[in-house]
mmCIF file of C-alpha atoms and ligand atoms in Angstrom:
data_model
loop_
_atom_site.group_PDB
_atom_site.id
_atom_site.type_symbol
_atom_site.label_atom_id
_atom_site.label_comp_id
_atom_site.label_asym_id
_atom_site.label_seq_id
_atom_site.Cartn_x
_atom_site.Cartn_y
_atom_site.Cartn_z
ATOM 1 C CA UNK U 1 -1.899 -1.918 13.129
ATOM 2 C CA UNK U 2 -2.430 -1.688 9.397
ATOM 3 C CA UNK U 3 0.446 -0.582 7.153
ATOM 4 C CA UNK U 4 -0.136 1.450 4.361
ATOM 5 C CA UNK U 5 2.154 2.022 1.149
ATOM 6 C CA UNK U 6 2.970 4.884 -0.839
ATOM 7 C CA UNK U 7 4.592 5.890 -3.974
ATOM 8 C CA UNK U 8 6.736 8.911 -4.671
ATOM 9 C CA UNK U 9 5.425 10.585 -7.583
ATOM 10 C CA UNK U 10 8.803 12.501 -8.366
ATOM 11 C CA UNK U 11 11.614 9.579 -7.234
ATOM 12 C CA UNK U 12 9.553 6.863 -8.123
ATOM 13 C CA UNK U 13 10.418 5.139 -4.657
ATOM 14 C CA UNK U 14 7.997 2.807 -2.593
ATOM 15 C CA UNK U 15 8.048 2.506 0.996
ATOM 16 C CA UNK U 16 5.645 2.113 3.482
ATOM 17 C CA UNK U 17 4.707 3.708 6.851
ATOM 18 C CA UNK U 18 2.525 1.940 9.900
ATOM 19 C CA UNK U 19 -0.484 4.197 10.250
ATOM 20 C CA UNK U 20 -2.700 3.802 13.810
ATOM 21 C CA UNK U 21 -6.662 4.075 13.963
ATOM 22 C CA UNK U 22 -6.806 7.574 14.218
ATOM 23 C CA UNK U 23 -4.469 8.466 11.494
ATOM 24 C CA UNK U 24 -6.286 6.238 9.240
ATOM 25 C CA UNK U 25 -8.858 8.548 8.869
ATOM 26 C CA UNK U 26 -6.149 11.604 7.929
ATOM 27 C CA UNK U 27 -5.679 11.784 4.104
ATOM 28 C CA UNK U 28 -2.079 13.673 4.508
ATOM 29 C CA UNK U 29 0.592 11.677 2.295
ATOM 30 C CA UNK U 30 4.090 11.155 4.500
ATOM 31 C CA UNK U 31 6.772 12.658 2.698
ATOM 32 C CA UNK U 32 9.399 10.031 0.352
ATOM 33 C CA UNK U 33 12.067 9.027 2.199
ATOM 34 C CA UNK U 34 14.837 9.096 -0.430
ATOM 35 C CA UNK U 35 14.243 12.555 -2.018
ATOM 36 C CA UNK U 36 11.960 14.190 0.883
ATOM 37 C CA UNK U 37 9.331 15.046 -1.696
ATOM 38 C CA UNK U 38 5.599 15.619 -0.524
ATOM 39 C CA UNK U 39 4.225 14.378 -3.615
ATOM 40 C CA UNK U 40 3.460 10.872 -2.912
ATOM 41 C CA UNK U 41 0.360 8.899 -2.620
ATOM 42 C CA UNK U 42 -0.781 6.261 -1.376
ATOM 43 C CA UNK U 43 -1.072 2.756 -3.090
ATOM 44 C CA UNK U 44 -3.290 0.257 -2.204
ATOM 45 C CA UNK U 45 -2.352 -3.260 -1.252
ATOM 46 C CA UNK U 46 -3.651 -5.990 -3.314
ATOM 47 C CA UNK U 47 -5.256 -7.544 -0.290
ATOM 48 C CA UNK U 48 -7.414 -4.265 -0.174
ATOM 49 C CA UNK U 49 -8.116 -4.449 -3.277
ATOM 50 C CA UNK U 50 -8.730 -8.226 -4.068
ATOM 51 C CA UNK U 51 -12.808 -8.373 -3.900
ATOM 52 C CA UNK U 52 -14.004 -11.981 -3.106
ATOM 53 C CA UNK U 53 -12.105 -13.299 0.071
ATOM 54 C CA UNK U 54 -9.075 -14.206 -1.462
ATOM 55 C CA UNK U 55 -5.894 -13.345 0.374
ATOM 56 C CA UNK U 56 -2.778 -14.086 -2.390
ATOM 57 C CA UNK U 57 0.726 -14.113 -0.107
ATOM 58 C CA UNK U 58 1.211 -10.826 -0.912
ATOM 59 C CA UNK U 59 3.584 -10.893 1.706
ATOM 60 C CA UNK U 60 5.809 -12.587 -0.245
ATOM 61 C CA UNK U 61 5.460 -10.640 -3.486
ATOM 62 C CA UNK U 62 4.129 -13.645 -5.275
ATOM 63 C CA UNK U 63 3.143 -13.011 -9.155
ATOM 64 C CA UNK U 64 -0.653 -12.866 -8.107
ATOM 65 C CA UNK U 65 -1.942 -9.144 -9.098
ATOM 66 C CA UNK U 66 -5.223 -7.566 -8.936
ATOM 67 C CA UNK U 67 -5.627 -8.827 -12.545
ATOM 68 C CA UNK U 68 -5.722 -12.141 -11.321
ATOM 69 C CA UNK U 69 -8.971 -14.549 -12.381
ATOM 70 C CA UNK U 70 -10.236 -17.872 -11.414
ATOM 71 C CA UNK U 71 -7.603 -19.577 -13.997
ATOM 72 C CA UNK U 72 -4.569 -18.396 -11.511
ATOM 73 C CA UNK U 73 -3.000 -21.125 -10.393
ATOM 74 C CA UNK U 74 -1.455 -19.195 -7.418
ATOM 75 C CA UNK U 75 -3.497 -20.473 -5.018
ATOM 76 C CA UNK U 76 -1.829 -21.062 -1.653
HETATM 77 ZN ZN1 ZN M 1 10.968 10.427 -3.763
#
């Protein structure tokens, strides 16, 4: 089951919600959790957006970004 995250545009807070097949194809934003805001959106992991097979441990938060090149030495 993927797990998508999302940004509050007005709090600023991240937080992330488990989405299942179906609902992947629904565009509707879950409301922030802290100030109960609709205006959030969703952000895209950096394993989504990493092109080239890559997979950094972005479960871990390491310092490897979308920005990263072939000089990185984050390799795992
Ligand atoms: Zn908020």
């Amino acid at each position: 089951m993927p797990v998508y995250e999302y940004r509050c545009k007005q709090c600023g807070a991240r937080f992330e919600r488990r989405a299942s097949v179906h609902e992947h194809e629904e565009t509707k934003e879950p409301p922030c959790p802290q100030c109960g805001s609709g205006q959030t959106e969703r952000v895209w992991s950096r394993v989504a957006v990493l092109a080239g097979g890559r997979q950094p441990s972005s479960t871990q938060g390491g310092g490897c970004g979308p920005a990263c090149g072939p000089g990185c030495g984050n390799l795992a």
